[in-house]
Amino acid sequence: MTNLSDFRIQVPDAELADLHARLAAARWPDQIPGTGPERGVPLDHLRGLAERWAALDWRAAEARLNEFPQVTAVVDGQTIHAFHVRSPEPDALPLLLTHGWPSSPVEFLDLAGPLTDPRAHGGDPADAFHLVIPSLPGFGFSTPVAGPGWDLGRSARAFAELMARLGYDRYGAHGGDMGAGLSGLVAMLDAGHVAGVHVASDVQGAIGMSDGYVPVDTSRLTEAQRERYDAVRARLAEARGYLAIQSTRPQTLGYALTDSPVGQLAWIAEKFEAWTDQQGLRPGAAFDVDVLLTIVSLYWFTRSGSSAAHAIYENSHPLPGTASACDTGDDESAWDAAPSVPTGWAVFGGLDDVVPALFNADGAIAHWSQFAEGGHFPALECPDLLAADLRTFFRDLR
């Protein structure tokens, strides 16, 4: 018994009316003269985003999302929502795509056509994938959260179960941000069914992972590399307020995110704009702003800004007597041990040699790619590059 239900997004008219009323009645703070984005999203910029959000045709955005088949399943007592896009190619490899914070499955939808139907996009049909793109527990329609303890380890087990219920005995996994960690955990917890795991990061995000999340040997860095490494870490330290709050007091933050659409917009837009490859462009030019607003809308309509913040808390505070997000069930953690399946890593937004020196100095990661373009959200910023790298990595693992 698969225990799967078809799903369509249907936001009530009353929710749309409420959003528009709240945006129209927003109370705006002053901005101290002479200050800018170093203190947060500038006032004029956020006003412009809010005006564009108020003008967004949600019904058109909703219809576009509903063009992609969706399912829900209750796994371990938790509702899990996923886009499930099958390829017309019968021998396609199933591929689990997992987002991070503050994103959603919408991040990957521009990849759906090229990955599921390469024949129609000038590619080789032998490279086709069936796509499963879930919402992490506490995000989007994988809400409400049934109880505490939904860290990445528990989510990985749930996603492996979802793949089994969908009838996929062998599949690949890919993710970025939290989705990278979850993909690695899936590869360990369900190694007998996982063909390979592919993760993506930007340069800044990779260096951030080395600062207390993934053990690295910084003694391998040259003096010049160490200077660049320390410079990135210093910038990250200035921008980690969001992480400190969400990993310690998510409930307090949740009231503002749930009650104020402008607050929710600012909380997400700041990170999208800071973490993408701006290349000297105006804020937001690295991605489609209406896609960002669609993602923010999903957080707003599902009231998942708060529960998404709790998801970060869970990974910092595993429940007593339960496996942590990084526990593989033996004496090693997921971050200390390499997955037992083939692994690929794509780094976007720079060709700096600091990242491979930290994570792949011995060449243990056989598929290592670096791209000058892109940033933290490559599926939105440079989908063609990411799609090509996924095809290349999985080509010999089918």
Short mmCIF file of C-alpha atoms in Angstrom, two decimals:
data_model
loop_
_atom_site.label_atom_id
_atom_site.label_comp_id
_atom_site.label_asym_id
_atom_site.label_seq_id
_atom_site.Cartn_x
_atom_site.Cartn_y
_atom_site.Cartn_z
CA MET A 1 0.00 0.00 0.00
CA THR A 2 1.57 3.27 -1.09
CA ASN A 3 -0.54 5.67 1.04
CA LEU A 4 -0.10 8.45 -1.51
CA SER A 5 -2.63 11.16 -2.31
CA ASP A 6 -2.74 13.47 -5.31
CA PHE A 7 -2.43 17.14 -4.39
CA ARG A 8 -3.16 20.52 -5.96
CA ILE A 9 -2.40 23.96 -4.59
CA GLN A 10 -5.62 25.89 -3.97
CA VAL A 11 -5.18 29.03 -1.90
CA PRO A 12 -8.59 30.35 -0.75
CA ASP A 13 -9.71 33.75 -2.01
CA ALA A 14 -9.93 34.94 1.59
CA GLU A 15 -6.19 34.29 2.05
CA LEU A 16 -5.40 36.40 -1.01
CA ALA A 17 -7.61 39.22 0.21
CA ASP A 18 -5.98 39.10 3.64
CA LEU A 19 -2.48 39.28 2.13
CA HIS A 20 -3.37 42.29 -0.01
CA ALA A 21 -4.98 44.06 2.95
CA ARG A 22 -1.93 43.48 5.14
CA LEU A 23 0.47 44.67 2.43
CA ALA A 24 -1.62 47.82 1.92
CA ALA A 25 -1.69 48.53 5.67
CA ALA A 26 1.99 47.75 6.33
CA ARG A 27 3.76 49.86 8.95
CA TRP A 28 7.21 50.80 7.73
CA PRO A 29 10.24 51.61 9.87
CA ASP A 30 12.41 54.64 9.27
CA GLN A 31 15.86 54.12 7.84
CA ILE A 32 18.68 56.01 9.46
CA PRO A 33 20.16 58.43 6.92
CA GLY A 34 23.48 57.34 5.49
CA THR A 35 22.92 53.62 6.18
CA GLY A 36 22.49 50.83 3.64
CA PRO A 37 22.29 47.06 3.17
CA GLU A 38 24.99 46.42 5.77
CA ARG A 39 22.16 46.85 8.32
CA GLY A 40 19.55 44.82 6.45
CA VAL A 41 17.24 45.23 3.48
CA PRO A 42 17.05 48.95 2.55
CA LEU A 43 13.65 50.53 3.02
CA ASP A 44 13.11 51.74 -0.57
CA HIS A 45 14.10 48.36 -1.98
CA LEU A 46 11.73 46.41 0.26
CA ARG A 47 8.89 48.82 -0.50
CA GLY A 48 9.43 48.08 -4.19
CA LEU A 49 9.40 44.33 -3.58
CA ALA A 50 6.21 44.62 -1.52
CA GLU A 51 4.51 46.61 -4.29
CA ARG A 52 5.51 43.97 -6.81
CA TRP A 53 4.23 41.24 -4.50
CA ALA A 54 0.87 43.01 -4.19
CA ALA A 55 0.67 43.09 -8.01
CA LEU A 56 1.69 39.43 -8.45
CA ASP A 57 -0.97 37.39 -10.24
CA TRP A 58 -1.12 34.56 -7.71
CA ARG A 59 -3.69 32.57 -9.66
CA ALA A 60 -1.35 32.49 -12.66
CA ALA A 61 1.57 31.47 -10.44
CA GLU A 62 -0.60 28.83 -8.78
CA ALA A 63 -1.69 27.45 -12.16
CA ARG A 64 1.94 27.18 -13.24
CA LEU A 65 2.82 25.22 -10.09
CA ASN A 66 -0.16 22.94 -10.62
CA GLU A 67 1.12 22.05 -14.09
CA PHE A 68 3.51 19.76 -12.22
CA PRO A 69 1.95 16.66 -10.61
CA GLN A 70 2.09 16.64 -6.83
CA VAL A 71 1.53 14.09 -4.09
CA THR A 72 1.33 13.98 -0.32
CA ALA A 73 2.09 11.08 1.99
CA VAL A 74 2.01 10.66 5.74
CA VAL A 75 5.38 9.24 6.80
CA ASP A 76 6.26 8.69 10.47
CA GLY A 77 3.18 10.71 11.38
CA GLN A 78 4.22 13.72 9.25
CA THR A 79 2.61 14.97 6.05
CA ILE A 80 5.19 15.16 3.27
CA HIS A 81 4.38 17.10 0.09
CA ALA A 82 6.32 16.58 -3.14
CA PHE A 83 6.28 17.46 -6.79
CA HIS A 84 6.53 14.19 -8.73
CA VAL A 85 7.40 14.71 -12.39
CA ARG A 86 7.86 11.53 -14.39
CA SER A 87 9.89 11.36 -17.57
CA PRO A 88 8.41 10.07 -20.85
CA GLU A 89 11.55 7.91 -21.10
CA PRO A 90 10.82 4.49 -19.53
CA ASP A 91 14.41 3.90 -18.38
CA ALA A 92 14.81 7.29 -16.67
CA LEU A 93 16.68 7.34 -13.36
CA PRO A 94 14.61 8.60 -10.40
CA LEU A 95 16.23 11.65 -8.81
CA LEU A 96 15.41 13.12 -5.39
CA LEU A 97 15.95 16.91 -5.36
CA THR A 98 16.01 18.57 -1.92
CA HIS A 99 15.92 22.30 -1.21
CA GLY A 100 17.24 24.18 1.81
CA TRP A 101 16.37 27.34 3.75
CA PRO A 102 14.89 29.80 2.82
CA SER A 103 13.85 28.03 -0.35
CA SER A 104 11.23 25.53 -1.52
CA PRO A 105 10.72 22.92 -4.27
CA VAL A 106 9.88 25.82 -6.60
CA GLU A 107 13.65 26.36 -6.81
CA PHE A 108 13.95 23.27 -9.01
CA LEU A 109 10.94 23.53 -11.30
CA ASP A 110 12.80 25.21 -14.17
CA LEU A 111 14.90 22.04 -14.31
CA ALA A 112 11.89 19.78 -14.69
CA GLY A 113 11.61 19.95 -18.48
CA PRO A 114 15.31 19.58 -19.35
CA LEU A 115 15.89 16.81 -16.78
CA THR A 116 12.76 14.74 -17.43
CA ASP A 117 12.60 15.18 -21.20
CA PRO A 118 16.09 15.87 -22.58
CA ARG A 119 14.93 14.65 -26.01
CA ALA A 120 12.62 17.68 -26.25
CA HIS A 121 15.42 20.01 -25.10
CA GLY A 122 18.12 18.97 -27.54
CA GLY A 123 19.69 16.39 -25.22
CA ASP A 124 20.23 12.66 -25.03
CA PRO A 125 17.13 10.73 -23.87
CA ALA A 126 19.47 8.33 -22.07
CA ASP A 127 20.11 11.15 -19.57
CA ALA A 128 16.45 11.41 -18.48
CA PHE A 129 15.32 11.53 -14.85
CA HIS A 130 12.06 11.01 -12.99
CA LEU A 131 11.98 13.87 -10.45
CA VAL A 132 10.78 13.78 -6.85
CA ILE A 133 11.01 17.24 -5.25
CA PRO A 134 9.72 17.23 -1.67
CA SER A 135 9.11 20.07 0.75
CA LEU A 136 11.16 19.57 3.90
CA PRO A 137 9.05 18.96 7.01
CA GLY A 138 7.96 22.38 8.26
CA PHE A 139 8.24 23.98 4.82
CA GLY A 140 5.39 24.75 2.42
CA PHE A 141 2.76 22.05 2.29
CA SER A 142 4.77 19.63 4.46
CA THR A 143 2.99 21.33 7.35
CA PRO A 144 1.88 21.49 10.07
CA VAL A 145 4.73 19.75 11.86
CA ALA A 146 3.39 16.82 13.85
CA GLY A 147 5.85 17.22 16.74
CA PRO A 148 9.44 17.95 17.70
CA GLY A 149 12.41 15.97 16.43
CA TRP A 150 12.20 16.58 12.68
CA ASP A 151 15.90 17.10 12.10
CA LEU A 152 17.70 16.18 8.86
CA GLY A 153 18.26 12.58 9.91
CA ARG A 154 14.57 11.94 10.48
CA SER A 155 13.69 13.82 7.29
CA ALA A 156 16.19 11.71 5.32
CA ARG A 157 14.54 8.53 6.55
CA ALA A 158 11.14 9.92 5.59
CA PHE A 159 12.32 10.86 2.10
CA ALA A 160 13.81 7.39 1.58
CA GLU A 161 10.43 5.95 2.57
CA LEU A 162 8.70 8.32 0.15
CA MET A 163 10.90 7.08 -2.70
CA ALA A 164 10.01 3.50 -1.81
CA ARG A 165 6.28 4.30 -1.78
CA LEU A 166 6.61 5.89 -5.20
CA GLY A 167 7.99 2.56 -6.41
CA TYR A 168 11.60 3.64 -6.90
CA ASP A 169 14.01 0.89 -5.89
CA ARG A 170 17.12 2.73 -7.12
CA TYR A 171 17.53 6.48 -7.32
CA GLY A 172 19.95 9.40 -7.16
CA ALA A 173 19.92 12.29 -4.69
CA HIS A 174 20.85 15.94 -5.07
CA GLY A 175 20.57 18.97 -2.83
CA GLY A 176 22.03 22.27 -1.73
CA ASP A 177 22.14 24.03 1.64
CA MET A 178 20.18 21.83 4.11
CA GLY A 179 19.32 19.66 1.13
CA ALA A 180 23.00 18.83 0.66
CA GLY A 181 23.24 17.48 4.18
CA LEU A 182 19.99 15.57 3.80
CA SER A 183 21.12 14.06 0.48
CA GLY A 184 24.29 12.80 2.11
CA LEU A 185 22.26 11.28 4.93
CA VAL A 186 19.89 9.58 2.48
CA ALA A 187 22.92 8.09 0.73
CA MET A 188 24.11 6.63 4.03
CA LEU A 189 20.78 5.54 5.47
CA ASP A 190 19.50 4.02 2.20
CA ALA A 191 22.80 3.17 0.51
CA GLY A 192 21.44 -0.06 -0.96
CA HIS A 193 18.99 1.93 -3.07
CA VAL A 194 20.96 5.12 -3.84
CA ALA A 195 22.94 5.20 -7.09
CA GLY A 196 24.88 8.32 -6.15
CA VAL A 197 24.65 11.63 -4.32
CA HIS A 198 25.37 15.03 -5.90
CA VAL A 199 25.53 18.22 -3.86
CA ALA A 200 25.86 21.88 -4.80
CA SER A 201 27.25 24.84 -2.93
CA ASP A 202 28.51 28.33 -3.51
CA VAL A 203 32.02 29.24 -2.40
CA GLN A 204 30.82 31.20 0.61
CA GLY A 205 28.44 28.44 1.67
CA ALA A 206 31.13 25.80 1.41
CA ILE A 207 33.50 27.80 3.58
CA GLY A 208 30.63 28.34 5.99
CA MET A 209 30.17 24.57 6.30
CA SER A 210 33.80 24.27 7.35
CA ASP A 211 33.16 26.55 10.32
CA GLY A 212 31.83 23.99 12.80
CA TYR A 213 29.72 21.79 10.52
CA VAL A 214 32.15 19.74 8.44
CA PRO A 215 35.61 18.88 9.80
CA VAL A 216 38.39 20.28 7.61
CA ASP A 217 42.15 20.48 7.86
CA THR A 218 43.05 24.14 7.44
CA SER A 219 46.76 23.33 7.77
CA ARG A 220 46.61 22.38 4.09
CA LEU A 221 45.93 25.98 3.10
CA THR A 222 48.68 28.20 1.81
CA GLU A 223 49.15 31.59 3.45
CA ALA A 224 47.25 33.30 0.61
CA GLN A 225 44.44 30.73 0.80
CA ARG A 226 44.21 31.16 4.56
CA GLU A 227 43.83 34.92 4.16
CA ARG A 228 40.93 34.44 1.72
CA TYR A 229 39.39 31.76 3.96
CA ASP A 230 39.53 34.02 7.02
CA ALA A 231 38.11 36.95 5.05
CA VAL A 232 35.05 34.91 4.01
CA ARG A 233 34.56 33.65 7.57
CA ALA A 234 34.66 37.24 8.84
CA ARG A 235 31.96 38.25 6.36
CA LEU A 236 29.86 35.27 7.36
CA ALA A 237 30.13 36.14 11.04
CA GLU A 238 28.54 39.52 10.26
CA ALA A 239 25.60 37.85 8.54
CA ARG A 240 24.70 34.99 10.89
CA GLY A 241 22.11 36.74 13.02
CA TYR A 242 19.32 34.85 11.23
CA LEU A 243 20.95 31.53 12.14
CA ALA A 244 21.44 32.46 15.80
CA ILE A 245 17.78 33.41 16.15
CA GLN A 246 16.30 30.45 14.26
CA SER A 247 18.51 27.93 16.06
CA THR A 248 17.66 29.27 19.53
CA ARG A 249 14.30 31.12 19.63
CA PRO A 250 12.30 30.18 16.52
CA GLN A 251 8.92 30.49 18.22
CA THR A 252 9.52 34.14 19.14
CA LEU A 253 10.53 34.95 15.57
CA GLY A 254 7.59 32.97 14.24
CA TYR A 255 5.00 35.46 15.45
CA ALA A 256 6.45 38.22 13.27
CA LEU A 257 6.88 35.95 10.23
CA THR A 258 3.30 34.68 10.52
CA ASP A 259 1.63 38.02 11.21
CA SER A 260 3.52 40.36 8.87
CA PRO A 261 3.94 39.62 5.16
CA VAL A 262 6.47 42.45 4.91
CA GLY A 263 8.45 40.84 7.72
CA GLN A 264 8.36 37.46 5.98
CA LEU A 265 9.36 39.06 2.68
CA ALA A 266 12.32 40.88 4.23
CA TRP A 267 13.52 37.76 6.07
CA ILE A 268 13.72 35.73 2.85
CA ALA A 269 14.59 38.40 0.28
CA GLU A 270 17.67 39.49 2.21
CA LYS A 271 19.20 36.02 1.93
CA PHE A 272 18.26 35.46 -1.70
CA GLU A 273 19.93 38.71 -2.63
CA ALA A 274 23.00 38.22 -0.42
CA TRP A 275 23.61 34.61 -1.42
CA THR A 276 23.15 34.86 -5.19
CA ASP A 277 25.84 35.83 -7.66
CA GLN A 278 25.06 39.50 -8.16
CA GLN A 279 28.10 40.23 -10.38
CA GLY A 280 27.58 43.94 -9.87
CA LEU A 281 23.91 43.82 -10.88
CA ARG A 282 21.03 45.51 -9.09
CA PRO A 283 19.53 43.49 -6.17
CA GLY A 284 17.50 40.58 -7.47
CA ALA A 285 18.96 40.60 -10.97
CA ALA A 286 20.57 37.18 -10.51
CA PHE A 287 17.16 35.48 -10.48
CA ASP A 288 13.53 35.99 -11.49
CA VAL A 289 12.00 38.20 -8.79
CA ASP A 290 8.54 36.76 -9.44
CA VAL A 291 9.90 33.30 -8.61
CA LEU A 292 11.21 34.69 -5.33
CA LEU A 293 7.79 36.21 -4.63
CA THR A 294 6.13 32.89 -5.45
CA ILE A 295 8.40 31.19 -2.89
CA VAL A 296 7.65 33.88 -0.31
CA SER A 297 3.92 33.49 -1.05
CA LEU A 298 4.11 29.77 -0.27
CA TYR A 299 5.76 30.52 3.07
CA TRP A 300 3.05 33.09 3.78
CA PHE A 301 -0.01 31.09 2.74
CA THR A 302 1.15 27.94 4.56
CA ARG A 303 2.32 29.89 7.63
CA SER A 304 5.56 27.95 7.40
CA GLY A 305 7.99 30.79 8.13
CA SER A 306 7.79 29.79 11.77
CA SER A 307 7.99 26.02 11.30
CA ALA A 308 10.88 26.42 8.83
CA ALA A 309 12.72 28.34 11.55
CA HIS A 310 11.98 25.46 13.93
CA ALA A 311 13.55 23.07 11.40
CA ILE A 312 16.86 24.86 11.93
CA TYR A 313 16.39 24.64 15.71
CA GLU A 314 15.85 20.88 15.45
CA ASN A 315 19.24 20.37 13.84
CA SER A 316 20.92 22.27 16.68
CA HIS A 317 18.94 20.57 19.44
CA PRO A 318 18.34 16.86 18.76
CA LEU A 319 15.85 15.32 21.16
CA PRO A 320 17.33 13.30 24.04
CA GLY A 321 17.44 9.63 23.20
CA THR A 322 17.02 10.16 19.45
CA ALA A 323 19.46 10.14 16.55
CA SER A 324 20.82 13.54 15.66
CA ALA A 325 20.75 14.90 12.15
CA CYS A 326 24.29 13.70 11.67
CA ASP A 327 23.94 10.27 13.26
CA THR A 328 24.18 7.38 10.82
CA GLY A 329 23.31 4.74 13.39
CA ASP A 330 26.91 3.70 14.11
CA ASP A 331 29.90 5.36 15.72
CA GLU A 332 30.51 7.85 12.93
CA SER A 333 28.59 10.97 12.06
CA ALA A 334 27.39 11.84 8.58
CA TRP A 335 29.84 14.72 8.43
CA ASP A 336 32.85 12.62 9.49
CA ALA A 337 32.30 9.75 7.07
CA ALA A 338 32.08 9.76 3.30
CA PRO A 339 28.91 8.24 1.81
CA SER A 340 29.32 4.67 0.66
CA VAL A 341 27.92 5.60 -2.77
CA PRO A 342 29.57 7.68 -5.55
CA THR A 343 29.63 11.37 -4.67
CA GLY A 344 29.74 14.49 -6.80
CA TRP A 345 30.12 18.11 -5.72
CA ALA A 346 29.50 21.23 -7.81
CA VAL A 347 30.73 24.58 -6.50
CA PHE A 348 29.22 27.73 -8.01
CA GLY A 349 30.15 31.39 -7.94
CA GLY A 350 33.93 31.23 -8.11
CA LEU A 351 37.00 29.29 -9.17
CA ASP A 352 38.92 29.95 -5.94
CA ASP A 353 41.11 27.00 -4.98
CA VAL A 354 40.34 27.36 -1.25
CA VAL A 355 37.26 25.12 -1.44
CA PRO A 356 38.93 22.10 -3.09
CA ALA A 357 41.91 22.54 -0.77
CA LEU A 358 39.53 22.19 2.18
CA PHE A 359 37.24 19.46 0.93
CA ASN A 360 38.95 17.59 -1.88
CA ALA A 361 42.70 17.98 -1.48
CA ASP A 362 43.23 14.22 -1.83
CA GLY A 363 40.86 13.88 -4.80
CA ALA A 364 38.53 11.52 -2.94
CA ILE A 365 35.51 13.22 -4.53
CA ALA A 366 35.92 11.92 -8.04
CA HIS A 367 33.32 14.22 -9.62
CA TRP A 368 34.34 17.74 -8.63
CA SER A 369 33.08 20.73 -10.64
CA GLN A 370 33.60 24.45 -10.15
CA PHE A 371 31.86 27.24 -12.03
CA ALA A 372 32.55 30.95 -12.09
CA GLU A 373 28.82 31.67 -12.47
CA GLY A 374 25.99 31.14 -10.04
CA GLY A 375 25.69 31.20 -6.28
CA HIS A 376 23.71 29.59 -3.49
CA PHE A 377 20.67 28.79 -5.68
CA PRO A 378 22.14 27.41 -8.93
CA ALA A 379 18.85 25.83 -10.01
CA LEU A 380 17.46 29.38 -10.24
CA GLU A 381 20.60 31.26 -11.26
CA CYS A 382 22.22 28.94 -13.80
CA PRO A 383 19.92 25.95 -14.36
CA ASP A 384 21.67 24.89 -17.57
CA LEU A 385 24.99 24.48 -15.76
CA LEU A 386 23.44 22.49 -12.94
CA ALA A 387 21.43 20.27 -15.31
CA ALA A 388 24.53 19.49 -17.35
CA ASP A 389 26.53 18.62 -14.24
CA LEU A 390 23.77 16.32 -12.96
CA ARG A 391 23.63 14.53 -16.32
CA THR A 392 27.40 14.10 -16.40
CA PHE A 393 27.65 12.79 -12.85
CA PHE A 394 24.83 10.27 -13.10
CA ARG A 395 25.54 9.15 -16.68
CA ASP A 396 27.70 6.20 -15.58
CA LEU A 397 25.61 5.35 -12.51
CA ARG A 398 22.40 4.32 -14.21
#
